[in-house]
Amino acid sequence: MRKKEKILFAATECTPFFSTGGLGDVIGSLPQAIKNLKKTVIDIRVILPLHSLIKTEYKDSLKKLLSTTCLLSWRSVQYSIYSLKKDGVVYYFIENGYYYDRPSLYGEYDDGERYAFFCKAVIDAMEKLDFYPDVFHAHDWQTALSVVYLKSKYKDDPRYSSIKTVFTIHNIAFQGIYDMGILGDVFELGWEDQSIVEYSGCINLMKGAIQVCDLLSTVSPTYAEEIKTPEYAFGLEHIINLNSYKLVGILNGIDYTEYDPADEACIKYPFNSENIENKKACKAAFKELAGLDASADSPIFSVVSRLTSQKGIDLILSKLAQIINLGNHVVILGTGDKMFEEALEAVEPYYRGKLKVFLKFDKELAKQIYACSDFFLMPSKTEPCGLAQMIALRYGTVPIVRETGGLYDSVKDFGCGESGCGFTFREYSGDDLYWSVMRADDLYQNKDEFNEFIKKIMKIDYSWTSSAKVYYNEYKRLLAN
Ligand code: ADP
C-alpha cells in the first residue's frame, strides 16, 4: 500500500470554530480541499489553540485526548489536547485556560507569550500524539516560531529533522515584533539562534520563519510581487527579496458549499446563475429589514469588511455622500478601528433610508448582504488575496475593487470583454472609486445587460480545487528533494 502523506497545518483561527476574517476561512476550507484531492493517500490534520470563543456546538463535541506539560523557557505549562473530526480532517486543539480563555483572539498584552506557548506546544504535541508530519504548514506570524524551532532547536532531533516546512504569509503587515530582551525568557531562543529572528534590532517572528522555511508562500501571485517592494512589505522587502527563490503566490479560494446562495438556511429566497429572480426577492426583503427606502429602484452597494484603512474605508467615507447622492443605497457591515466605527455611526442618521450600518461581526448577516446587494465595494490599499470579492461573485454581486494583490488577480474590469467580472481602478483615490461607482450605475440602468452580467459572474469558479492542487504539488516537490 502506498505510504500516507502526512500534513499538519498550524494556525490560530479556523472557520467555523473561531475566526476574525479571511485567515479563518482559508484554514477552515483549504485542508479539506487538499484532502479531497486524494482521500486515501493524504492524512491532513490541523492544530489550533482552543480559544474559549469556540462555538458551543463544537465545544460540546470535542474529545479530550490527553493532559500534559511542556516547557516554555522557565515555565512549566500544563495543557490538554482535544480533538474533533470534521469532513475527513482531524482538528487538534491546544487547551490552556490562562492563555486562551480571553475575550478576543488577538490584541491581548501578552500575545507574544500566548502564541510562543502555542508554537512550543505544537512541537510537543507531535511527540505526545506520535504524529510527525512529512510537511508542516504554518500560517502568519503567530505560528512562525514553530517553524523557527523546527529549524533550530529541533534540527538535529531525528524525529523532527526530516519535516519539510511551509510558511504562508496571509498579511505581511502583522509580523510579531518584540524587544530583543525577551528572546530567551519568552521565545526560548538562545544567542546561537538570535540571528534567525533578529531584524532591525528587534525580534521579528515572521522574518525568522521566512528565512528558515523550506517553502515560502503567499496568497496571490500579485501580492508575491508586491511584497518585494517597500510600498507593500512593511519593512521586510529586503528579506523577501533574499528569499524570493523559494517564494510562490497561490490564489486563495472559497468553500463553495459554505457559500452557496442556492442552499443556505439564512437565504430566504435561494437563487443560482440560471435563475436570479430570487436575488431580487432577497433585495426587497433586506430593504425592509434594514429600513431602506423601498419606493426607489436604487442599487445597493455593500461593504462587508474589517473597518481599517488597509481596506480603504477612508476612501469610502470620503465619497459616501456623493455615492448616496447619485441615488444609490449603501449597506456596511464591519468592525474595526474606533474612528471609522464612530464616523459611520455619526453619519448614518443623516441618510436614513439610504444608508444602513451594522457594527458587528455576523456571518449570517454577511451572507444576506452579499445575496441582496447589486455591487460590492472593496477599494483596499493593500489586499494579499481577499475573499470577500470572491464571495460577492458567488452571490451575483458585482465587485468594485482597487487593482492590488489578489483583487487584481481575481477581478477583471467590465471593459475587458469575456473575462470582465467587476469594476476596477488603479490609483488609491476617492475620485477613481467614485468614477467606478458611476460606471456601475450606468450598467445597472441597462437591466438586460446587467442581468446577463450577474449570471455570467456567478459562473466564475473560485472554489479551492485548482489552488489546492497547486499546494499539493508544491508539497510533493518539497518531499521529492
Ligand atoms: P481579511 O482577511 O483581510 O479581513 P478577506 O476578504 O480575505 O479579508 O476575508 C474577510 C472575511 O471575513 C470574508 O469572509 C468576509 O465576509 C468576512 N467578514 C469581514 N467582516 C465581517 C463582519 N463584520 N461580519 C461577518 N463577516 C465578516
Coordinates of C-alpha atoms and ligand atoms in Angstrom, one line a residue:
M1 CA 0.0 0.0 0.0
R2 CA 1.1 3.5 -0.7
K3 CA 2.5 5.4 2.3
K4 CA 0.2 8.1 3.6
E5 CA 1.3 11.6 3.2
K6 CA 1.1 13.4 6.5
I7 CA 0.4 17.1 6.5
L8 CA 0.0 19.3 9.6
F9 CA -1.4 22.8 9.5
A10 CA -0.8 25.1 12.4
A11 CA -2.9 28.3 12.7
T12 CA -4.7 30.4 15.3
E13 CA -8.1 30.7 13.7
C14 CA -10.4 28.4 11.7
T15 CA -13.9 28.7 10.5
P16 CA -16.4 27.5 11.8
F17 CA -14.8 27.3 15.3
F18 CA -13.5 30.8 15.7
S19 CA -12.4 33.4 13.2
T20 CA -11.7 37.0 12.6
G21 CA -11.7 37.1 8.8
G22 CA -10.0 35.6 5.8
L23 CA -7.3 33.6 7.5
G24 CA -10.0 31.7 9.4
D25 CA -11.9 31.0 6.1
V26 CA -8.7 29.6 4.5
I27 CA -7.8 27.3 7.4
G28 CA -11.4 26.2 7.5
S29 CA -11.5 25.1 3.9
L30 CA -8.1 24.5 2.3
P31 CA -7.2 21.3 4.3
Q32 CA -10.5 19.7 3.2
A33 CA -9.8 20.7 -0.4
I34 CA -6.3 19.2 -0.2
K35 CA -7.7 16.0 1.4
N36 CA -10.4 15.7 -1.3
L37 CA -7.7 15.5 -4.0
K38 CA -6.6 12.1 -2.8
K39 CA -8.7 10.9 0.1
T40 CA -7.0 7.6 0.8
V41 CA -3.4 8.9 0.5
I42 CA -3.5 12.3 2.2
D43 CA -3.6 12.4 6.0
I44 CA -4.1 16.1 6.8
R45 CA -4.6 17.5 10.3
V46 CA -4.9 21.0 11.7
I47 CA -3.7 22.2 15.1
L48 CA -5.2 25.2 16.8
P49 CA -5.3 26.9 20.2
L50 CA -8.6 26.2 22.0
H51 CA -9.9 29.7 22.2
S52 CA -12.8 29.9 24.7
L53 CA -14.7 31.7 21.9
I54 CA -15.2 28.4 20.1
K55 CA -18.9 27.9 19.2
T56 CA -20.8 25.8 21.8
E57 CA -21.9 23.2 19.2
Y58 CA -18.3 22.4 18.5
K59 CA -17.1 22.7 22.1
D60 CA -19.6 20.0 23.1
S61 CA -18.3 17.6 20.6
L62 CA -14.6 17.9 21.5
K63 CA -12.9 14.7 22.7
K64 CA -10.1 15.0 25.3
L65 CA -7.1 13.0 24.2
L66 CA -4.5 13.8 26.9
S67 CA -3.2 16.3 29.5
T68 CA 0.4 17.0 29.8
T69 CA 3.0 19.7 30.4
C70 CA 5.6 21.4 28.3
L71 CA 8.3 23.9 29.0
L72 CA 8.4 27.4 27.6
S73 CA 11.8 28.7 28.8
W74 CA 11.5 28.6 32.7
R75 CA 7.7 28.0 32.6
S76 CA 6.3 24.5 33.0
V77 CA 2.9 24.9 31.4
Q78 CA 0.1 22.4 31.7
Y79 CA -2.1 21.9 28.7
S80 CA -4.6 19.4 27.2
I81 CA -5.1 18.2 23.7
Y82 CA -8.7 17.9 22.4
S83 CA -9.7 16.7 19.0
L84 CA -12.6 16.6 16.6
K85 CA -13.0 15.1 13.1
K86 CA -14.9 17.1 10.5
D87 CA -15.3 16.3 6.8
G88 CA -12.3 13.9 6.9
V89 CA -9.9 16.3 8.6
V90 CA -8.7 15.8 12.1
Y91 CA -8.5 19.0 14.2
Y92 CA -6.4 19.2 17.4
F93 CA -7.0 21.9 19.9
I94 CA -4.3 23.0 22.5
E95 CA -6.2 23.9 25.7
N96 CA -4.8 26.2 28.3
G97 CA -7.3 28.5 30.1
Y98 CA -4.7 31.0 31.1
Y99 CA -3.6 31.7 27.5
Y100 CA -6.8 31.2 25.5
D101 CA -9.7 32.0 27.8
R102 CA -9.7 35.6 26.6
P103 CA -12.4 37.9 25.1
S104 CA -10.6 38.1 21.7
L105 CA -8.1 36.2 19.6
Y106 CA -5.6 38.9 19.2
G107 CA -4.7 42.3 20.8
E108 CA -4.0 41.0 24.3
Y109 CA -1.0 42.5 26.1
D110 CA 0.8 39.1 26.1
D111 CA 0.1 37.8 22.5
G112 CA 3.8 37.2 22.1
E113 CA 3.8 34.7 25.0
R114 CA 0.4 33.2 24.2
Y115 CA 1.5 32.3 20.7
A116 CA 5.0 31.4 21.7
F117 CA 3.5 28.8 24.0
F118 CA 1.2 27.6 21.2
C119 CA 4.3 27.1 18.9
K120 CA 6.1 25.2 21.6
A121 CA 3.0 23.1 22.3
V122 CA 2.7 22.3 18.6
I123 CA 6.1 20.7 18.6
D124 CA 5.5 19.0 21.9
A125 CA 2.1 17.7 20.6
M126 CA 3.8 16.0 17.6
E127 CA 5.7 13.8 20.2
K128 CA 2.7 13.3 22.5
L129 CA 0.4 12.4 19.6
D130 CA 3.1 10.5 17.8
F131 CA 2.3 12.4 14.7
Y132 CA 5.3 13.6 12.9
P133 CA 4.2 15.2 9.7
D134 CA 6.0 15.0 6.3
V135 CA 5.0 18.6 5.7
F136 CA 4.4 21.2 8.4
H137 CA 2.5 24.2 7.1
A138 CA 2.4 27.3 9.4
H139 CA 0.3 30.4 8.8
D140 CA 1.2 34.0 9.7
W141 CA 3.4 35.4 12.5
Q142 CA 1.5 33.7 15.3
T143 CA 2.8 30.3 14.2
A144 CA 6.1 31.4 12.8
L145 CA 8.1 30.4 15.9
S146 CA 7.2 26.7 15.4
V147 CA 9.0 26.8 12.0
V148 CA 11.9 28.5 13.7
Y149 CA 12.0 25.9 16.4
L150 CA 12.0 23.0 13.9
K151 CA 14.9 24.6 12.0
S152 CA 16.9 25.5 15.1
K153 CA 16.4 23.7 18.5
Y154 CA 15.0 20.6 16.8
K155 CA 17.0 20.4 13.7
D156 CA 19.3 17.6 14.9
D157 CA 16.5 15.5 16.5
P158 CA 15.8 12.7 14.1
R159 CA 12.1 12.7 14.8
Y160 CA 11.8 16.3 13.6
S161 CA 14.7 16.8 11.2
S162 CA 13.1 15.5 8.1
I163 CA 9.9 17.6 8.4
K164 CA 9.6 20.0 5.5
T165 CA 8.2 23.4 6.4
V166 CA 5.9 25.7 4.5
F167 CA 5.2 29.2 5.8
T168 CA 2.4 31.2 4.4
I169 CA 2.1 35.0 4.7
H170 CA -1.5 36.0 4.8
N171 CA -0.8 39.6 5.7
I172 CA 2.8 41.0 5.9
A173 CA 1.6 43.9 7.9
F174 CA 1.5 41.8 11.0
Q175 CA 4.9 40.4 11.8
G176 CA 5.2 39.7 15.5
I177 CA 7.8 42.3 16.5
Y178 CA 9.2 42.2 20.1
D179 CA 12.0 43.6 22.1
M180 CA 15.3 41.6 21.9
G181 CA 15.3 41.4 25.7
I182 CA 12.6 38.7 25.8
L183 CA 14.4 36.3 23.3
G184 CA 15.2 33.7 25.9
D185 CA 12.6 34.4 28.6
V186 CA 9.5 34.3 26.3
F187 CA 10.6 32.8 23.0
E188 CA 13.0 30.2 24.4
L189 CA 15.8 31.0 21.9
G190 CA 19.4 31.3 22.7
W191 CA 22.1 33.6 21.3
E192 CA 23.0 30.9 18.8
D193 CA 19.6 31.3 17.1
Q194 CA 19.3 35.1 17.6
S195 CA 20.3 35.9 14.1
I196 CA 17.3 33.9 12.7
V197 CA 14.7 36.2 14.3
E198 CA 16.6 39.4 14.7
Y199 CA 15.7 42.2 12.3
S200 CA 16.3 45.9 12.7
G201 CA 17.3 45.5 16.3
C202 CA 14.1 43.6 17.3
I203 CA 12.8 40.1 17.4
N204 CA 10.7 39.7 14.2
L205 CA 9.0 36.3 14.2
M206 CA 7.7 36.4 10.7
K207 CA 11.2 37.3 9.4
G208 CA 12.5 34.2 11.2
A209 CA 10.1 31.8 9.5
I210 CA 10.7 33.5 6.1
Q211 CA 14.4 32.9 6.5
V212 CA 14.3 29.2 7.5
C213 CA 11.2 27.7 6.0
D214 CA 11.7 25.3 3.0
L215 CA 8.9 26.9 1.0
L216 CA 7.5 30.4 1.4
S217 CA 4.1 31.2 0.1
T218 CA 1.7 34.0 0.0
V219 CA -1.9 34.2 -1.1
S220 CA -1.9 35.6 -4.6
P221 CA 0.7 35.9 -7.4
T222 CA 0.4 39.7 -7.5
Y223 CA 1.0 40.1 -3.7
A224 CA 4.0 37.8 -4.1
E225 CA 5.5 40.5 -6.4
E226 CA 4.2 43.5 -4.3
I227 CA 5.9 42.3 -1.1
K228 CA 9.2 42.6 -2.8
T229 CA 8.8 46.4 -2.7
P230 CA 8.9 48.9 0.1
E231 CA 5.4 50.1 -0.7
Y232 CA 3.9 46.8 0.4
A233 CA 6.4 45.0 2.6
F234 CA 6.2 46.9 5.8
G235 CA 10.0 46.9 6.1
L236 CA 10.5 43.2 5.1
E237 CA 11.2 43.8 1.3
H238 CA 14.9 43.1 1.8
I239 CA 14.2 39.7 3.5
I240 CA 11.5 38.8 0.9
N241 CA 13.9 39.5 -2.0
L242 CA 16.6 37.4 -0.4
N243 CA 14.2 34.6 -0.1
S244 CA 12.3 35.1 -3.3
Y245 CA 13.9 31.9 -4.8
K246 CA 11.5 29.9 -2.6
L247 CA 8.5 32.2 -2.8
V248 CA 5.3 31.3 -4.6
G249 CA 2.0 33.2 -4.8
I250 CA -1.1 30.9 -4.8
L251 CA -4.5 32.5 -5.0
N252 CA -6.9 31.5 -2.2
G253 CA -10.3 30.1 -3.0
I254 CA -13.6 29.9 -1.1
D255 CA -15.6 27.0 0.1
Y256 CA -18.5 26.6 -2.4
T257 CA -20.6 24.6 0.0
E258 CA -20.1 27.1 2.8
Y259 CA -21.0 29.9 0.4
D260 CA -24.0 28.8 -1.7
P261 CA -26.9 31.2 -2.4
A262 CA -28.9 28.2 -3.7
D263 CA -28.7 26.2 -0.4
E264 CA -28.4 28.1 2.8
A265 CA -30.8 28.4 5.7
C266 CA -30.2 32.2 6.1
I267 CA -31.0 32.9 2.4
K268 CA -34.8 33.0 2.4
Y269 CA -35.1 33.1 -1.4
P270 CA -32.4 30.7 -2.8
F271 CA -31.0 31.5 -6.3
N272 CA -28.4 30.4 -8.7
S273 CA -26.9 31.6 -12.0
E274 CA -29.7 30.1 -14.0
N275 CA -32.4 31.8 -12.0
I276 CA -31.6 35.2 -10.4
E277 CA -35.2 36.3 -9.9
N278 CA -34.9 35.3 -6.2
K279 CA -31.9 37.6 -5.8
K280 CA -34.4 40.5 -6.3
A281 CA -36.7 39.0 -3.7
C282 CA -33.7 38.8 -1.3
K283 CA -33.1 42.5 -2.0
A284 CA -36.6 43.5 -1.4
A285 CA -36.7 41.6 1.9
F286 CA -33.4 43.1 3.0
K287 CA -34.5 46.6 2.2
E288 CA -37.4 46.1 4.6
L289 CA -35.2 44.6 7.3
A290 CA -32.6 47.4 7.0
G291 CA -35.2 50.2 6.7
L292 CA -34.0 51.2 3.2
D293 CA -36.4 53.2 1.1
A294 CA -38.3 50.6 -1.0
S295 CA -40.0 53.1 -3.3
A296 CA -37.0 53.8 -5.4
D297 CA -35.2 51.2 -7.7
S298 CA -31.8 52.0 -6.2
P299 CA -28.9 49.7 -6.5
I300 CA -27.4 48.5 -3.2
F301 CA -23.6 49.0 -2.8
S302 CA -22.4 47.0 0.1
V303 CA -19.3 46.6 2.3
V304 CA -18.5 43.6 4.5
S305 CA -15.1 44.2 6.0
R306 CA -12.8 44.9 8.8
L307 CA -13.1 48.7 9.2
T308 CA -9.4 49.6 8.8
S309 CA -7.5 51.9 6.5
Q310 CA -6.0 48.8 4.8
K311 CA -9.5 48.1 3.5
G312 CA -9.9 51.6 2.0
I313 CA -12.6 52.6 4.5
D314 CA -11.2 56.1 4.4
L315 CA -11.8 56.3 0.6
I316 CA -15.4 55.0 1.1
L317 CA -16.1 57.6 3.8
S318 CA -14.6 60.4 1.6
K319 CA -17.1 59.6 -1.2
L320 CA -20.0 58.3 0.8
A321 CA -22.2 61.4 0.4
Q322 CA -21.6 61.6 -3.3
I323 CA -22.3 57.9 -3.8
I324 CA -25.6 58.2 -2.0
N325 CA -26.5 61.5 -3.7
L326 CA -26.3 59.6 -7.0
G327 CA -29.4 57.8 -5.8
N328 CA -27.6 54.7 -4.5
H329 CA -28.2 52.8 -1.3
V330 CA -25.2 51.8 0.9
V331 CA -25.1 48.9 3.4
I332 CA -22.0 48.5 5.6
L333 CA -21.2 45.6 7.9
G334 CA -18.0 45.6 9.8
T335 CA -16.0 46.1 13.0
G336 CA -12.6 47.7 13.5
D337 CA -10.9 51.0 14.1
K338 CA -12.9 53.1 16.6
M339 CA -12.5 56.2 14.4
F340 CA -14.2 54.5 11.4
E341 CA -17.0 53.0 13.6
E342 CA -17.7 56.3 15.2
A343 CA -17.7 58.2 11.8
L344 CA -20.2 55.7 10.3
E345 CA -22.4 55.8 13.4
A346 CA -22.4 59.6 13.3
V347 CA -23.2 59.8 9.6
E348 CA -25.9 57.1 9.4
P349 CA -28.8 59.3 10.8
Y350 CA -28.3 61.9 8.0
Y351 CA -29.0 59.3 5.3
R352 CA -32.0 57.5 6.9
G353 CA -33.5 55.1 4.3
K354 CA -30.4 55.2 2.2
L355 CA -27.5 54.1 4.4
K356 CA -27.5 51.2 6.9
V357 CA -24.6 50.5 9.1
F358 CA -24.1 47.3 11.2
L359 CA -21.2 47.5 13.6
K360 CA -20.8 43.8 14.4
F361 CA -19.3 40.5 13.2
D362 CA -22.1 38.4 11.9
K363 CA -21.5 35.7 9.3
E364 CA -25.2 35.1 8.5
L365 CA -26.0 38.8 8.1
A366 CA -22.9 39.0 5.9
K367 CA -24.3 36.3 3.6
Q368 CA -27.7 38.1 3.5
I369 CA -25.9 41.3 2.5
Y370 CA -23.9 39.5 -0.2
A371 CA -27.1 38.0 -1.5
C372 CA -29.2 41.2 -1.6
S373 CA -26.6 43.6 -3.0
D374 CA -26.0 44.7 -6.5
F375 CA -22.4 45.9 -6.1
F376 CA -19.7 45.2 -3.5
L377 CA -17.1 47.9 -2.6
M378 CA -13.6 46.8 -1.9
P379 CA -11.2 49.7 -2.6
S380 CA -8.3 48.2 -0.5
K381 CA -5.0 50.0 -0.1
T382 CA -3.3 46.5 0.1
E383 CA -5.1 43.2 -0.3
P384 CA -2.9 40.0 0.0
C385 CA -5.8 38.0 -1.6
G386 CA -9.2 39.0 -0.4
L387 CA -12.0 36.6 -0.1
A388 CA -14.9 39.0 0.1
Q389 CA -14.8 39.8 -3.6
M390 CA -14.9 36.1 -4.4
I391 CA -17.9 35.6 -2.1
A392 CA -19.6 38.6 -3.7
L393 CA -19.1 37.0 -7.2
R394 CA -20.6 33.8 -5.9
Y395 CA -23.7 35.7 -4.8
G396 CA -24.0 37.5 -8.1
T397 CA -22.9 40.8 -6.6
V398 CA -20.6 42.8 -8.8
P399 CA -17.3 43.7 -7.1
I400 CA -15.8 47.2 -7.4
V401 CA -12.1 46.9 -6.4
R402 CA -8.8 48.6 -6.5
E403 CA -6.2 46.8 -8.6
T404 CA -4.0 45.4 -5.9
G405 CA -2.8 42.0 -4.7
G406 CA -5.4 39.3 -5.0
L407 CA -8.1 41.8 -6.1
Y408 CA -6.1 42.4 -9.3
D409 CA -5.7 38.6 -9.8
S410 CA -9.4 37.8 -9.3
V411 CA -11.4 40.7 -10.7
K412 CA -11.0 41.9 -14.3
D413 CA -12.7 45.1 -15.4
F414 CA -16.1 45.1 -17.1
G415 CA -14.3 46.6 -20.1
C416 CA -12.0 43.6 -20.5
G417 CA -14.6 41.6 -22.5
E418 CA -15.3 38.0 -21.7
S419 CA -13.1 37.9 -18.6
G420 CA -14.6 41.1 -17.1
C421 CA -16.4 40.5 -13.8
G422 CA -16.4 43.8 -12.0
F423 CA -15.2 47.4 -12.0
T424 CA -11.6 48.1 -11.2
F425 CA -9.4 51.2 -10.7
R426 CA -5.7 51.6 -10.2
E427 CA -4.9 54.7 -8.1
Y428 CA -5.7 54.8 -4.4
S429 CA -8.1 57.8 -4.9
G430 CA -11.6 58.6 -3.9
D431 CA -12.3 60.1 -7.3
D432 CA -11.3 56.9 -9.1
L433 CA -13.5 54.9 -6.7
Y434 CA -16.4 57.3 -7.4
W435 CA -15.8 57.1 -11.2
S436 CA -16.1 53.3 -10.9
V437 CA -19.4 53.7 -9.0
M438 CA -20.7 55.9 -11.8
R439 CA -19.8 53.2 -14.4
A440 CA -21.6 50.6 -12.2
D441 CA -24.6 52.8 -12.0
D442 CA -24.7 53.0 -15.8
L443 CA -24.6 49.3 -16.1
Y444 CA -27.4 49.0 -13.5
Q445 CA -29.7 51.2 -15.7
N446 CA -29.4 48.8 -18.6
K447 CA -31.4 46.0 -17.0
D448 CA -31.0 43.3 -19.6
E449 CA -27.2 43.7 -19.8
F450 CA -27.0 43.9 -16.0
N451 CA -28.9 40.7 -15.5
E452 CA -26.8 38.9 -18.1
F453 CA -23.6 40.2 -16.4
I454 CA -24.8 38.8 -13.0
K455 CA -25.5 35.4 -14.5
K456 CA -22.0 35.4 -16.1
I457 CA -20.1 36.4 -12.9
M458 CA -21.9 33.8 -10.9
K459 CA -20.4 31.1 -13.1
I460 CA -16.8 32.1 -12.3
D461 CA -15.1 29.3 -10.3
Y462 CA -13.1 30.5 -7.3
S463 CA -13.6 27.2 -5.4
W464 CA -10.5 25.7 -3.9
T465 CA -10.0 22.9 -6.3
S466 CA -7.3 24.4 -8.6
S467 CA -5.4 26.1 -5.8
A468 CA -5.4 23.0 -3.6
K469 CA -3.7 21.2 -6.4
V470 CA -1.0 23.8 -6.6
Y471 CA -0.3 23.5 -2.8
Y472 CA -0.3 19.7 -3.1
N473 CA 2.1 19.8 -6.0
E474 CA 4.4 22.1 -4.0
Y475 CA 4.3 19.7 -1.1
K476 CA 5.2 16.8 -3.4
R477 CA 8.1 18.8 -4.9
L478 CA 9.4 19.5 -1.4
L479 CA 9.2 15.9 -0.4
A480 CA 11.0 14.8 -3.6
N481 CA 14.1 16.9 -2.7
Ligands
ADP1 P1 -9.4 40.0 5.7 O1 -9.0 38.6 5.9 O2 -8.3 40.9 5.3 O3 -10.2 40.5 6.7 P2 -10.8 38.8 3.4 O4 -11.6 39.5 2.3 O5 -9.7 37.9 3.0 O6 -10.3 40.0 4.4 O7 -11.8 38.0 4.3 C1 -12.8 38.6 5.1 C2 -13.8 37.5 5.5 O8 -14.4 38.0 6.7 C3 -14.9 37.4 4.5 O9 -15.4 36.1 4.6 C4 -15.9 38.4 5.0 O10 -17.2 38.1 4.6 C5 -15.8 38.2 6.5 N1 -16.1 39.4 7.3 C6 -15.5 40.5 7.4 N2 -16.1 41.4 8.3 C7 -17.2 40.7 8.7 C8 -18.3 41.0 9.6 N3 -18.3 42.2 10.2 N4 -19.2 40.1 9.8 C9 -19.2 38.9 9.1 N5 -18.2 38.5 8.3 C10 -17.2 39.4 8.1

